[in-house]
Tab-separated table of C-alpha atoms (C1' of nucleotides) in Angstrom:
chain	number	residue	atom	x	y	z
E	430	MET	CA	-16.286	2.533	14.076
E	431	VAL	CA	-14.127	0.268	13.331
E	432	LEU	CA	-15.243	-2.212	16.334
E	433	ALA	CA	-19.245	-2.528	14.352
E	434	ASP	CA	-16.950	-3.156	10.525
E	435	SER	CA	-14.126	-5.483	11.787
E	436	GLY	CA	-16.551	-7.499	13.762
E	437	GLY	CA	-19.159	-7.439	10.608
E	438	ILE	CA	-17.607	-8.418	6.926
E	439	GLU	CA	-16.245	-6.327	4.958
E	440	SER	CA	-19.795	-5.521	3.320
E	441	LEU	CA	-19.948	-2.646	5.327
E	442	SER	CA	-21.494	-0.467	3.439
E	443	MET	CA	-21.657	3.329	4.127
E	444	ARG	CA	-25.568	2.820	4.496
E	445	LYS	CA	-25.136	0.330	6.752
E	446	LEU	CA	-23.017	1.743	8.097
E	447	ALA	CA	-24.823	5.124	8.970
E	448	GLY	CA	-27.569	2.491	9.840
E	449	GLU	CA	-24.730	1.353	12.681
E	450	LEU	CA	-24.923	5.266	13.770
E	451	GLY	CA	-28.307	5.985	13.810
E	452	ILE	CA	-28.616	8.484	10.637
E	453	GLU	CA	-28.310	8.381	7.345
E	454	ALA	CA	-26.143	7.436	4.855
E	455	MET	CA	-24.854	10.845	3.281
E	456	SER	CA	-24.349	12.811	6.928
E	457	LEU	CA	-21.531	10.767	6.395
E	458	TYR	CA	-20.669	12.202	3.689
E	459	HIS	CA	-19.836	16.135	5.636
E	460	HIS	CA	-17.470	13.492	7.506
E	461	VAL	CA	-15.703	12.152	5.928
E	462	LYS	CA	-15.026	12.921	1.483
E	463	SER	CA	-15.704	9.534	0.529
E	464	LYS	CA	-15.413	6.240	1.615
E	465	GLU	CA	-11.935	5.571	0.852
E	466	ASP	CA	-11.692	8.625	3.732
E	467	ILE	CA	-12.862	5.650	5.526
E	468	LEU	CA	-10.802	2.513	4.358
E	469	ASP	CA	-7.514	5.005	5.178
E	470	GLY	CA	-8.510	6.057	8.391
E	471	MET	CA	-9.697	2.384	8.842
E	472	VAL	CA	-6.152	0.701	7.842
E	473	ASP	CA	-4.293	3.806	10.097
E	474	ILE	CA	-5.763	2.266	12.947
E	475	VAL	CA	-5.167	-1.684	12.562
E	476	PHE	CA	-1.600	0.261	12.887
E	477	GLY	CA	-2.384	1.839	15.513
E	478	GLU	CA	-3.268	-1.406	16.844
E	479	MET	CA	0.367	-3.540	16.042
E	480	GLU	CA	3.142	-3.775	18.539
E	481	LEU	CA	5.430	-1.443	18.763
E	482	PRO	CA	9.188	-2.830	19.763
E	483	SER	CA	10.077	-1.930	22.889
E	484	PRO	CA	14.382	-0.004	23.378
E	485	GLY	CA	16.661	-2.180	24.847
E	486	GLU	CA	14.707	-5.553	23.492
E	487	ALA	CA	17.300	-7.426	21.330
E	488	TRP	CA	16.560	-6.941	17.859
E	489	LYS	CA	15.210	-10.248	17.053
E	490	THR	CA	13.040	-11.844	19.897
E	491	ALA	CA	11.622	-7.377	18.778
E	492	MET	CA	11.322	-8.561	15.223
E	493	ARG	CA	9.258	-11.455	15.896
E	494	ARG	CA	6.765	-10.092	18.754
E	495	ARG	CA	6.239	-7.250	15.511
E	496	ALA	CA	5.903	-9.907	13.658
E	497	GLU	CA	3.384	-12.292	15.899
E	498	SER	CA	1.542	-8.974	16.655
E	499	THR	CA	1.384	-8.392	13.220
E	500	ARG	CA	-0.400	-11.291	12.269
E	501	ALA	CA	-2.590	-11.069	15.470
E	502	VAL	CA	-4.287	-7.930	13.741
E	503	LEU	CA	-4.065	-9.516	10.217
E	504	ALA	CA	-6.219	-12.279	11.870
E	505	ARG	CA	-8.776	-9.415	13.799
E	506	HIS	CA	-9.389	-7.800	11.392
E	507	PRO	CA	-9.631	-10.033	7.747
E	508	TRP	CA	-10.594	-7.133	5.580
E	509	ALA	CA	-7.387	-5.727	6.155
E	510	ILE	CA	-4.824	-7.374	4.960
E	511	ALA	CA	-5.762	-6.690	0.752
E	512	ILE	CA	-5.560	-2.594	1.422
E	513	LEU	CA	-3.008	-2.453	3.839
E	514	ASP	CA	-0.336	-1.187	0.815
E	515	SER	CA	-2.951	0.101	-1.192
E	516	ARG	CA	-3.673	3.793	0.573
E	517	THR	CA	-1.457	5.850	-1.362
E	518	THR	CA	-2.011	8.118	1.381
E	519	PRO	CA	-0.369	7.204	4.631
E	520	GLY	CA	-2.625	8.268	7.977
E	521	PRO	CA	0.088	9.216	11.359
E	522	ALA	CA	0.346	5.606	13.165
E	523	THR	CA	1.336	3.777	10.112
E	524	LEU	CA	3.693	6.844	9.561
E	525	ARG	CA	4.989	5.801	13.320
E	526	TYR	CA	5.141	2.530	12.962
E	527	SER	CA	6.944	2.614	10.270
E	528	ASP	CA	10.041	4.921	11.139
E	529	THR	CA	9.896	3.492	14.929
E	530	VAL	CA	10.581	0.181	13.235
E	531	ILE	CA	13.140	1.497	11.075
E	532	GLY	CA	14.729	3.408	13.181
E	533	TYR	CA	14.751	0.511	15.746
E	534	LEU	CA	16.608	-2.028	13.134
E	535	ARG	CA	19.151	0.673	12.064
E	536	ALA	CA	20.347	1.279	16.348
E	537	ALA	CA	20.795	-2.674	16.666
E	538	GLY	CA	23.065	-2.004	13.379
E	539	PHE	CA	21.615	-2.524	9.992
E	540	SER	CA	23.143	-0.624	7.850
E	541	ILE	CA	19.218	0.772	5.600
E	542	PRO	CA	19.941	-0.968	2.406
E	543	MET	CA	19.676	-3.791	5.348
E	544	ALA	CA	17.301	-2.549	7.124
E	545	ALA	CA	15.265	-1.987	3.868
E	546	HIS	CA	15.468	-5.740	2.972
E	547	ALA	CA	14.240	-6.429	6.899
E	548	LEU	CA	11.438	-4.883	6.341
E	549	SER	CA	10.364	-5.710	3.216
E	550	ILE	CA	11.170	-9.440	3.973
E	551	LEU	CA	9.203	-9.535	7.458
E	552	ASP	CA	6.322	-7.408	5.910
E	553	SER	CA	5.985	-9.620	2.855
E	554	TYR	CA	5.730	-12.406	4.778
E	555	VAL	CA	3.748	-11.700	7.328
E	556	ARG	CA	1.080	-10.261	5.275
E	557	GLY	CA	1.334	-13.428	2.769
E	558	PHE	CA	1.049	-15.797	5.547
E	559	ALA	CA	-1.896	-13.840	7.449
E	560	MET	CA	-3.384	-13.543	3.555
E	561	GLN	CA	-3.748	-17.183	3.086
E	562	GLU	CA	-4.680	-18.210	6.994
E	563	ALA	CA	-7.603	-15.838	6.834
E	564	SER	CA	-8.586	-17.488	3.736
E	565	LEU	CA	-8.432	-21.309	4.194
E	566	PRO	CA	-11.496	-22.948	5.630
E	567	LEU	CA	-10.527	-23.155	9.140
E	568	ASP	CA	-13.229	-24.197	11.364
E	569	PRO	CA	-13.160	-22.430	15.222
E	570	SER	CA	-10.735	-24.136	16.693
E	571	GLY	CA	-8.067	-23.520	13.736
E	572	SER	CA	-7.581	-26.965	12.672
E	573	ILE	CA	-9.102	-27.369	8.355
E	574	GLN	CA	-9.350	-30.632	8.295
E	575	ALA	CA	-13.124	-30.767	7.334
E	576	ALA	CA	-12.173	-28.520	4.310
E	577	THR	CA	-9.843	-31.060	3.472
E	578	GLU	CA	-10.879	-34.258	3.714
E	579	SER	CA	-14.328	-32.514	1.541
E	580	ILE	CA	-12.055	-31.399	-1.042
E	581	LEU	CA	-10.965	-35.626	-1.085
E	582	GLU	CA	-14.613	-36.729	-1.121
E	583	GLN	CA	-15.297	-34.644	-3.828
E	584	GLN	CA	-12.426	-35.817	-6.145
E	585	PRO	CA	-12.465	-39.458	-4.881
E	586	MET	CA	-9.645	-39.951	-8.081
E	587	MET	CA	-6.630	-37.227	-5.457
E	588	SER	CA	-4.375	-40.353	-4.842
E	589	ASN	CA	-4.404	-41.241	-8.247
E	590	ALA	CA	-4.164	-38.166	-10.147
E	591	PHE	CA	-2.427	-35.987	-6.871
E	592	PRO	CA	-0.606	-39.297	-5.190
E	593	HIS	CA	1.011	-35.863	-3.357
E	594	LEU	CA	-0.915	-33.911	-2.405
E	595	GLY	CA	-3.327	-36.732	-0.665
E	596	ALA	CA	-0.396	-37.894	0.855
E	597	MET	CA	0.285	-34.666	2.083
E	598	ALA	CA	-3.553	-34.812	3.579
E	599	ALA	CA	-3.145	-37.828	4.822
E	600	GLU	CA	0.027	-37.259	6.580
E	601	LEU	CA	0.570	-34.562	8.108
E	602	ILE	CA	-2.723	-32.451	7.604
E	603	LEU	CA	-5.527	-34.412	8.831
E	604	LYS	CA	-3.326	-36.032	11.370
E	605	PRO	CA	-4.763	-34.776	15.073
E	606	GLY	CA	-3.384	-31.506	16.299
E	607	TYR	CA	-1.978	-30.442	12.800
E	608	ALA	CA	-2.802	-26.748	12.490
E	609	TYR	CA	-1.688	-24.291	9.576
E	610	GLY	CA	-1.360	-21.997	11.975
E	611	ASN	CA	1.879	-23.452	13.386
E	612	GLU	CA	3.793	-23.048	9.896
E	613	PHE	CA	4.071	-19.697	10.721
E	614	GLN	CA	6.896	-19.933	13.255
E	615	PHE	CA	8.851	-21.770	11.864
E	616	GLY	CA	9.100	-19.794	8.681
E	617	LEU	CA	9.095	-16.661	10.962
E	618	GLY	CA	12.428	-18.549	12.745
E	619	LEU	CA	14.032	-18.882	9.092
E	620	ILE	CA	14.251	-14.872	8.391
E	621	LEU	CA	14.960	-14.083	11.324
E	622	ASP	CA	18.278	-16.875	11.688
E	623	GLY	CA	19.135	-15.792	7.894
E	624	LEU	CA	18.230	-12.156	8.906
E	625	GLU	CA	20.952	-12.684	11.587
E	626	ARG	CA	23.377	-14.309	9.055
E	627	ALA	CA	23.281	-11.977	6.631
E	628	LEU	CA	23.795	-8.428	9.235
E	629	ALA	CA	26.784	-10.487	10.503
E	630	THR	CA	28.326	-11.080	7.769
E	631	GLU	CA	27.594	-7.286	6.784
E	632	ASN	CA	29.286	-6.305	10.172
E	633	GLY	CA	32.217	-6.839	8.460
E	634	PRO	CA	33.804	-10.346	7.726
E	635	GLN	CA	36.901	-8.891	6.937
E	636	ARG	CA	38.294	-7.149	9.899
E	637	GLY	CA	35.499	-7.488	12.061
E	638	ASP	CA	36.720	-5.453	14.806
E	639	ALA	CA	34.959	-2.285	16.443
E	640	PRO	CA	31.748	-3.178	16.546
E	641	ALA	CA	30.867	0.561	17.909
E	642	GLU	CA	27.293	0.006	18.310
E	643	GLY	CA	25.548	-0.410	21.015
E	644	GLY	CA	23.719	-3.855	19.161
E	645	ALA	CA	21.478	-6.069	20.477
E	646	GLY	CA	22.560	-9.064	21.051
E	647	SER	CA	24.617	-11.871	18.727
E	648	GLN	CA	27.390	-11.371	18.374
E	649	SER	CA	29.004	-14.252	16.485
E	650	ALA	CA	31.869	-12.718	15.100
E	651	ALA	CA	33.000	-15.185	11.893
E	652	SER	CA	35.547	-17.290	12.515
R	816	MET	CA	-11.945	-14.194	-21.645
R	817	VAL	CA	-9.097	-14.179	-18.915
R	818	LEU	CA	-7.186	-11.442	-21.672
R	819	ALA	CA	-9.962	-9.130	-21.139
R	820	ASP	CA	-9.756	-9.255	-17.743
R	821	SER	CA	-6.593	-8.462	-16.520
R	822	GLY	CA	-5.565	-6.741	-19.865
R	823	GLY	CA	-8.406	-4.164	-17.995
R	824	ILE	CA	-8.338	-4.412	-13.846
R	825	GLU	CA	-10.902	-5.962	-11.768
R	826	SER	CA	-13.842	-3.853	-12.098
R	827	LEU	CA	-14.898	-6.507	-14.336
R	828	SER	CA	-18.509	-6.651	-14.477
R	829	MET	CA	-20.365	-9.565	-15.900
R	830	ARG	CA	-22.596	-6.777	-18.499
R	831	LYS	CA	-19.422	-5.324	-19.302
R	832	LEU	CA	-17.443	-8.884	-19.631
R	833	ALA	CA	-21.010	-9.946	-21.739
R	834	GLY	CA	-20.660	-6.721	-23.569
R	835	GLU	CA	-16.219	-7.891	-24.391
R	836	LEU	CA	-18.452	-11.240	-25.620
R	837	GLY	CA	-21.316	-9.137	-27.222
R	838	ILE	CA	-23.542	-11.007	-25.959
R	839	GLU	CA	-26.210	-10.065	-22.581
R	840	ALA	CA	-25.210	-9.854	-19.010
R	841	MET	CA	-28.385	-13.278	-18.767
R	842	SER	CA	-27.092	-15.230	-21.013
R	843	LEU	CA	-23.493	-15.596	-19.098
R	844	TYR	CA	-25.241	-17.906	-16.108
R	845	HIS	CA	-26.459	-20.182	-18.629
R	846	HIS	CA	-22.516	-21.235	-19.468
R	847	VAL	CA	-21.668	-20.107	-15.773
R	848	LYS	CA	-23.418	-20.758	-11.891
R	849	SER	CA	-22.527	-17.270	-10.676
R	850	LYS	CA	-19.290	-14.919	-10.768
R	851	GLU	CA	-17.774	-17.029	-8.724
R	852	ASP	CA	-17.572	-19.652	-11.602
R	853	ILE	CA	-15.915	-17.150	-13.304
R	854	LEU	CA	-13.787	-16.088	-10.408
R	855	ASP	CA	-12.410	-19.722	-10.017
R	856	GLY	CA	-11.616	-20.409	-13.664
R	857	MET	CA	-9.903	-16.864	-13.824
R	858	VAL	CA	-8.015	-18.158	-10.945
R	859	ASP	CA	-7.392	-22.379	-12.025
R	860	ILE	CA	-6.259	-20.054	-15.812
R	861	VAL	CA	-2.978	-18.024	-13.564
R	862	PHE	CA	-1.603	-20.469	-12.128
R	863	GLY	CA	-1.616	-22.489	-15.471
R	864	GLU	CA	0.094	-19.693	-16.836
R	865	MET	CA	2.825	-20.632	-13.330
R	866	GLU	CA	6.228	-22.717	-14.746
R	867	LEU	CA	6.400	-25.846	-12.478
R	868	PRO	CA	9.934	-27.334	-12.397
R	869	SER	CA	10.980	-29.482	-14.565
R	870	PRO	CA	12.240	-32.903	-12.593
R	871	GLY	CA	16.190	-33.376	-12.334
R	872	GLU	CA	16.737	-29.747	-12.183
R	873	ALA	CA	18.462	-29.403	-8.074
R	874	TRP	CA	15.770	-28.005	-5.857
R	875	LYS	CA	18.009	-24.704	-5.145
R	876	THR	CA	16.818	-23.641	-8.384
R	877	ALA	CA	13.962	-24.550	-9.535
R	878	MET	CA	11.457	-23.702	-6.307
R	879	ARG	CA	14.363	-19.861	-7.319
R	880	ARG	CA	12.473	-20.150	-10.944
R	881	ARG	CA	9.065	-21.314	-9.414
R	882	ALA	CA	8.916	-17.940	-7.807
R	883	GLU	CA	10.296	-16.183	-9.930
R	884	SER	CA	7.920	-17.156	-12.595
R	885	THR	CA	5.315	-16.584	-9.518
R	886	ARG	CA	5.599	-13.206	-9.290
R	887	ALA	CA	6.098	-12.657	-12.694
R	888	VAL	CA	2.258	-14.101	-13.110
R	889	LEU	CA	0.779	-12.018	-10.523
R	890	ALA	CA	2.808	-9.028	-11.520
R	891	ARG	CA	0.722	-10.045	-14.432
R	892	HIS	CA	-3.040	-10.537	-13.149
R	893	PRO	CA	-2.533	-7.615	-10.381
R	894	TRP	CA	-5.827	-8.372	-9.470
R	895	ALA	CA	-5.320	-12.397	-8.995
R	896	ILE	CA	-2.670	-11.806	-6.268
R	897	ALA	CA	-6.369	-10.515	-3.624
R	898	ILE	CA	-8.396	-14.278	-4.470
R	899	LEU	CA	-5.201	-17.121	-4.801
R	900	ASP	CA	-5.947	-18.986	-1.836
R	901	SER	CA	-9.640	-17.569	-1.426
R	902	ARG	CA	-11.394	-19.906	-3.992
R	903	THR	CA	-12.980	-23.182	-1.612
R	904	THR	CA	-12.681	-24.797	-4.856
R	905	PRO	CA	-9.267	-25.784	-6.708
R	906	GLY	CA	-9.276	-26.497	-9.960
R	907	PRO	CA	-6.926	-29.077	-11.846
R	908	ALA	CA	-4.236	-26.484	-13.223
R	909	THR	CA	-4.793	-25.689	-9.233
R	910	LEU	CA	-4.383	-28.951	-7.926
R	911	ARG	CA	-1.974	-30.336	-10.273
R	912	TYR	CA	0.552	-27.369	-9.956
R	913	SER	CA	0.655	-27.972	-6.031
R	914	ASP	CA	0.577	-32.084	-6.877
R	915	THR	CA	4.268	-31.166	-9.034
R	916	VAL	CA	6.240	-29.036	-6.870
R	917	ILE	CA	5.297	-30.969	-3.543
R	918	GLY	CA	6.373	-34.006	-5.565
R	919	TYR	CA	9.330	-32.359	-6.504
R	920	LEU	CA	10.596	-31.593	-3.611
R	921	ARG	CA	9.673	-34.982	-1.394
R	922	ALA	CA	12.640	-36.121	-4.457
R	923	ALA	CA	14.138	-33.671	-3.340
R	924	GLY	CA	14.892	-34.702	-0.101
R	925	PHE	CA	12.423	-33.286	2.412
R	926	SER	CA	10.597	-34.871	3.980
R	927	ILE	CA	6.857	-34.061	4.235
R	928	PRO	CA	6.494	-32.265	6.784
R	929	MET	CA	9.171	-30.058	6.225
R	930	ALA	CA	7.869	-29.243	2.123
R	931	ALA	CA	5.014	-28.204	4.029
R	932	HIS	CA	7.456	-25.645	5.251
R	933	ALA	CA	9.106	-24.982	2.357
R	934	LEU	CA	5.281	-24.558	1.134
R	935	SER	CA	4.332	-21.949	3.411
R	936	ILE	CA	7.347	-20.302	3.648
R	937	LEU	CA	7.567	-19.730	0.065
R	938	ASP	CA	3.902	-18.551	-0.943
R	939	SER	CA	3.412	-16.774	1.969
R	940	TYR	CA	6.296	-14.549	0.755
R	941	VAL	CA	6.513	-15.000	-2.835
R	942	ARG	CA	2.815	-13.055	-1.917
R	943	GLY	CA	3.512	-10.812	0.428
R	944	PHE	CA	5.430	-9.412	-1.595
R	945	ALA	CA	3.477	-9.632	-4.881
R	946	MET	CA	0.800	-7.658	-3.536
R	947	GLN	CA	3.165	-5.007	-2.046
R	948	GLU	CA	4.747	-4.860	-5.339
R	949	ALA	CA	1.364	-4.561	-7.422
R	950	SER	CA	0.565	-2.151	-4.550
R	951	LEU	CA	3.338	0.087	-4.840
R	952	PRO	CA	2.861	3.601	-7.212
R	953	LEU	CA	5.659	2.783	-9.497
R	954	ASP	CA	5.827	4.754	-12.722
R	955	PRO	CA	6.067	2.335	-15.898
R	956	SER	CA	10.309	1.604	-15.310
R	957	GLY	CA	9.330	-0.080	-11.827
R	958	SER	CA	10.650	2.803	-9.481
R	959	ILE	CA	9.011	4.734	-6.862
R	960	GLN	CA	10.453	8.012	-6.099
R	961	ALA	CA	7.834	9.859	-7.920
R	962	ALA	CA	5.204	8.727	-5.111
R	963	THR	CA	7.497	8.891	-2.679
R	964	GLU	CA	8.063	12.807	-3.612
R	965	SER	CA	5.047	13.489	-3.151
R	966	ILE	CA	4.529	12.308	0.118
R	967	LEU	CA	8.075	13.454	1.457
R	968	GLU	CA	6.438	17.689	-0.394
R	969	GLN	CA	2.479	16.563	1.710
R	970	GLN	CA	5.316	15.947	4.447
R	971	PRO	CA	7.237	18.501	5.341
R	972	MET	CA	7.915	17.503	8.842
R	973	MET	CA	8.738	14.458	7.609
R	974	SER	CA	12.613	14.230	8.427
R	975	ASN	CA	11.460	16.333	12.560
R	976	ALA	CA	8.763	13.888	13.423
R	977	PHE	CA	9.473	10.741	10.898
R	978	PRO	CA	13.778	11.055	10.612
R	979	HIS	CA	14.800	6.812	10.184
R	980	LEU	CA	11.885	7.184	7.468
R	981	GLY	CA	13.070	10.196	5.656
R	982	ALA	CA	16.667	8.972	6.617
R	983	MET	CA	15.124	6.016	4.025
R	984	ALA	CA	13.613	7.981	1.297
R	985	ALA	CA	16.494	10.257	1.202
R	986	GLU	CA	19.327	8.417	1.067
R	987	LEU	CA	17.364	5.327	0.013
R	988	ILE	CA	14.873	5.090	-2.234
R	989	LEU	CA	15.460	8.355	-3.241
R	990	LYS	CA	18.842	6.990	-5.462
R	991	PRO	CA	18.642	6.664	-8.864
R	992	GLY	CA	19.207	3.099	-9.821
R	993	TYR	CA	16.549	2.010	-6.527
R	994	ALA	CA	13.816	0.001	-7.943
R	995	TYR	CA	11.738	-2.462	-5.391
R	996	GLY	CA	11.498	-4.723	-6.926
R	997	ASN	CA	15.641	-5.593	-6.094
R	998	GLU	CA	14.080	-6.196	-2.837
R	999	PHE	CA	12.938	-9.744	-4.313
R	1000	GLN	CA	16.031	-11.651	-5.445
R	1001	PHE	CA	17.208	-10.117	-1.088
R	1002	GLY	CA	14.367	-12.225	0.471
R	1003	LEU	CA	14.106	-15.113	-2.011
R	1004	GLY	CA	17.881	-16.002	-1.264
R	1005	LEU	CA	17.249	-15.954	2.503
R	1006	ILE	CA	14.554	-18.120	2.542
R	1007	LEU	CA	16.063	-20.102	0.329
R	1008	ASP	CA	19.683	-20.471	1.986
R	1009	GLY	CA	17.733	-21.000	4.906
R	1010	LEU	CA	15.671	-24.243	3.806
R	1011	GLU	CA	19.129	-25.899	2.463
R	1012	ARG	CA	19.899	-25.355	5.984
R	1013	ALA	CA	17.277	-26.763	7.641
R	1014	LEU	CA	16.817	-29.249	5.071
R	1015	ALA	CA	20.685	-30.899	6.321
R	1016	THR	CA	19.761	-30.417	9.552
R	1017	GLU	CA	16.749	-31.979	9.570
R	1018	ASN	CA	18.564	-34.788	7.148
R	1019	GLY	CA	21.021	-35.757	9.453
R	1020	PRO	CA	24.350	-33.799	10.531
R	1021	GLN	CA	26.793	-36.833	9.625
R	1022	ARG	CA	27.279	-34.689	6.719
R	1023	GLY	CA	29.179	-32.276	8.134
R	1024	ASP	CA	27.799	-29.113	6.625
R	1025	ALA	CA	30.791	-27.152	8.291
R	1026	PRO	CA	28.108	-25.275	10.856
R	1027	ALA	CA	31.352	-23.209	11.489
R	1028	GLU	CA	29.617	-19.685	12.041
R	1029	GLY	CA	26.164	-20.879	13.049
R	1030	GLY	CA	27.631	-20.258	16.072
R	1031	ALA	CA	25.054	-21.308	19.394
R	1032	GLY	CA	22.489	-19.656	16.266
R	1033	SER	CA	18.637	-19.700	18.283
R	1034	GLN	CA	17.667	-23.774	16.929
R	1035	SER	CA	13.692	-21.954	16.400
R	1036	ALA	CA	13.747	-23.694	12.904
R	1037	ALA	CA	13.531	-26.856	14.533
R	1038	SER	CA	11.093	-28.426	12.933
Y	645	DC	C1'	-41.402	-33.699	-43.214
Y	646	DA	C1'	-44.001	-32.440	-38.476
Y	647	DC	C1'	-42.560	-31.643	-33.753
Y	648	DA	C1'	-41.162	-32.252	-29.154
Y	649	DG	C1'	-37.203	-30.560	-26.444
Y	650	DC	C1'	-33.276	-28.402	-25.122
Y	651	DG	C1'	-29.886	-24.688	-25.557
Y	652	DA	C1'	-28.338	-20.243	-26.345
Y	653	DC	C1'	-29.875	-15.793	-26.033
Y	654	DC	C1'	-33.294	-12.246	-24.384
Y	655	DT	C1'	-35.995	-8.684	-21.128
Y	656	DT	C1'	-37.468	-7.300	-17.289
Y	657	DA	C1'	-37.194	-6.593	-12.472
Y	658	DC	C1'	-35.381	-6.380	-8.332
Y	659	DA	C1'	-32.012	-4.632	-4.360
Y	660	DC	C1'	-28.019	-3.312	-3.375
Y	661	DC	C1'	-24.035	-0.028	-3.760
Y	662	DG	C1'	-21.202	5.454	-3.638
Y	663	DT	C1'	-22.259	10.293	-4.335
Y	664	DA	C1'	-23.220	14.268	-6.442
Y	665	DA	C1'	-26.903	18.209	-5.659
Y	666	DG	C1'	-29.045	20.514	-2.672
Y	667	DA	C1'	-33.088	21.814	1.125
Y	668	DG	C1'	-33.830	21.862	5.803
Y	669	DT	C1'	-33.005	22.426	10.816
Y	670	DC	C1'	-29.957	23.493	15.211
Y	671	DT	C1'	-26.770	25.965	17.376
Y	672	DC	C1'	-23.389	29.224	18.749
Y	673	DC	C1'	-21.383	34.103	18.269
Y	674	DC	C1'	-21.378	38.062	17.641
U	1136	DG	C1'	-32.004	39.405	15.646
U	1137	DG	C1'	-29.486	37.347	12.337
U	1138	DG	C1'	-25.610	35.536	9.992
U	1139	DA	C1'	-22.701	31.299	10.384
U	1140	DG	C1'	-21.939	27.374	10.191
U	1141	DA	C1'	-21.832	22.700	11.124
U	1142	DC	C1'	-25.211	18.932	10.773
U	1143	DT	C1'	-29.156	16.049	8.518
U	1144	DC	C1'	-32.244	15.199	5.801
U	1145	DT	C1'	-34.151	13.885	0.698
U	1146	DT	C1'	-33.855	13.048	-3.628
U	1147	DA	C1'	-31.472	11.116	-7.825
U	1148	DC	C1'	-28.670	8.740	-10.625
U	1149	DG	C1'	-25.457	5.811	-13.107
U	1150	DG	C1'	-23.567	1.544	-11.349
U	1151	DT	C1'	-22.986	-3.438	-9.571
U	1152	DG	C1'	-25.188	-8.981	-8.833
U	1153	DT	C1'	-29.221	-11.702	-10.110
U	1154	DA	C1'	-33.989	-13.979	-10.183
U	1155	DA	C1'	-37.960	-15.037	-12.786
U	1156	DG	C1'	-39.463	-15.774	-17.234
U	1157	DG	C1'	-40.488	-15.793	-22.952
U	1158	DT	C1'	-38.239	-16.409	-27.628
U	1159	DC	C1'	-35.333	-17.963	-30.714
U	1160	DG	C1'	-33.186	-21.442	-33.845
U	1161	DC	C1'	-30.792	-26.502	-33.600
U	1162	DT	C1'	-31.248	-31.298	-33.962
U	1163	DG	C1'	-33.247	-35.766	-33.169
U	1164	DT	C1'	-36.551	-39.059	-34.038
U	1165	DG	C1'	-40.491	-40.587	-35.723
DNA sequence: CACAGCGACCTTACACCGTAAGAGTCTCCC
DNA sequence: GGGAGACTCTTACGGTGTAAGGTCGCTGTG
């Protein structure tokens, strides 16, 4: 079901979907309540494709892998990005996913509020990045040069009216080897480092003894 | 033009828009090439509403204000979030906005690659957060309690099958005073602090930045 | 003044969309 | 045999974006 859809664009209609299945549009309504139902199911499948952290991993690498997996899944299903959160009736895979990640963070020593912070910032960043990436006019190689050039050509006054934009285009984006996708790692590392610091601060800069948890990884006690 | 649209939902159609203006649908096509044209213009207006940093401000406060302004504007025009980036022909306000911000960062000591990093992470985060926030079922007070409760009620096995999700709902989200919007500040501060550190590292560690607590942290933030 | 040109507006029409309503048809179980 | 579903179909309605072309009234020029 999803196969046909993610292959095509989000121009899937009840009639086309039915055609794909060899039946008529209205027959679909005996299996689903509405098109919203189908979208709900598709979103749940997308969540099901995301990699879950496996126990025993250090939380930082686990969260990094989770973020990269999410980005990869969303790149595979760009249509899903805009509707991921807007489903008001989360499916089982969605709930399972959230529950597992929260449980993982808690086991790694995150308090409940800190886990909520971490979830919020990571998901906002990953989905925001996926959104920007999905809407960039990339050629298959993942480069953005061609599109940038065409904008520059359209606007020859670019370097006059918008000097900094022009400079960034000329000196960074148009350089061979630049791919916007690489920006992902920088931001992800920055956020994970920031979370590590926040976690250390929370877990007691004062009398930071007895960190009872078998928390994964980095204990850099405040000096 | 935008007034009518952002007030209503994204269910604006050529016919409704024409009706708002007292004319017929097809008459619009004498002023715009297509509906895409209208969306382009609307997106540009949205960019125009965003606050630009004023010279002389410290870059951190300037970027914080920019992020908060962007979030406020996108909260005012939720329909814009999903299509902000997908416009392939940026309008003048959009270009001006990007150019000013880049110029501002450059003046504050960011190299071109570092400015690109900063733009990418800030915009991804802010837009991702705005997206999540916009799709949350909030009551007018900005709280999420009612919706959370209804999900919990629908799924009484929540606390069994999804214990961590249930715990976070019970001990954080359902507590009076919790509002998801407050998560924004945490993530924004974390990112700005991270950028500050990355900037200091880039600009040469000769300026003793007292990296005492950084310990042997990961250097994945290096450019 | 007359008149051509043109831009703003209109009507009509087409192919698509989600789906409400209801009418077969087929298979299984008592 | 005879329900009882489950499944599919046809028909129809009100919506969408927009292609094609018609009808005004204003304006510039002679």
